[in-house]
Short mmCIF file of C-alpha atoms in Angstrom, two decimals:
data_model
loop_
_atom_site.label_atom_id
_atom_site.label_comp_id
_atom_site.label_asym_id
_atom_site.label_seq_id
_atom_site.Cartn_x
_atom_site.Cartn_y
_atom_site.Cartn_z
CA MET A 1 0.03 -0.03 0.09
CA HIS A 2 1.24 3.53 -0.85
CA ARG A 3 0.74 6.23 1.55
CA LEU A 4 0.67 9.46 -0.17
CA ILE A 5 -0.34 13.17 0.36
CA ILE A 6 -1.12 14.84 -2.95
CA SER A 7 -1.90 18.65 -3.35
CA THR A 8 -3.98 19.05 -6.34
CA GLY A 9 -4.63 22.78 -6.39
CA GLY A 10 -7.71 24.12 -8.05
CA GLY A 11 -7.22 22.52 -11.21
CA GLY A 12 -6.71 19.14 -9.97
CA VAL A 13 -10.26 18.63 -9.73
CA ASP A 14 -11.06 19.66 -13.44
CA GLN A 15 -10.43 16.19 -15.04
CA PRO A 16 -12.82 13.19 -14.40
CA ILE A 17 -9.64 10.80 -14.09
CA SER A 18 -8.68 12.90 -11.22
CA TRP A 19 -12.00 12.23 -9.61
CA LYS A 20 -11.76 8.56 -10.19
CA TYR A 21 -8.32 8.44 -8.19
CA MET A 22 -9.61 10.75 -5.36
CA GLN A 23 -12.55 8.38 -4.67
CA LYS A 24 -10.03 5.70 -3.73
CA GLY A 25 -8.65 7.74 -0.86
CA ILE A 26 -9.62 10.28 1.65
CA SER A 27 -10.09 13.74 0.33
CA VAL A 28 -9.84 16.85 2.41
CA PHE A 29 -11.21 20.23 1.04
CA LEU A 30 -9.68 23.40 2.51
CA ASP A 31 -12.31 26.15 2.55
CA VAL A 32 -10.75 29.76 2.09
CA PRO A 33 -12.70 32.67 1.99
CA LEU A 34 -12.99 34.26 -1.59
CA GLU A 35 -11.22 37.49 -0.41
CA VAL A 36 -8.13 35.58 0.84
CA LEU A 37 -7.90 33.61 -2.50
CA ALA A 38 -8.00 36.89 -4.51
CA GLN A 39 -5.32 38.21 -2.27
CA ARG A 40 -3.03 35.27 -2.72
CA ILE A 41 -3.50 35.36 -6.54
CA THR A 42 -2.67 39.20 -6.53
CA ASP A 43 0.35 38.59 -4.53
CA VAL A 44 1.68 35.85 -6.69
CA GLY A 45 0.36 36.73 -10.10
CA THR A 46 -1.44 34.46 -12.57
CA GLU A 47 1.43 32.89 -14.09
CA SER A 48 1.78 30.47 -11.13
CA HIS A 49 -1.89 29.37 -11.78
CA PRO A 50 -2.37 27.68 -15.09
CA LEU A 51 -6.17 27.91 -15.29
CA LEU A 52 -6.04 31.72 -14.75
CA HIS A 53 -2.99 32.34 -16.91
CA HIS A 54 -4.05 30.23 -20.02
CA GLY A 55 -7.82 30.23 -19.63
CA SER A 56 -9.79 27.26 -18.95
CA VAL A 57 -8.52 23.79 -20.12
CA TRP A 58 -11.99 22.81 -21.41
#
């Protein structure tokens, strides 16, 4: 048995295959207020966030 902790980020749940694998383990959702998320993105810029930098993967 492999014991792993995987941090997916926001884009990790965009793909159906990701959901398939997440259902096999324990998933934890960290709820952060929108204002905090907006400030974090402002602080680091959109280049480090692929979905914001390049648009939606869909």
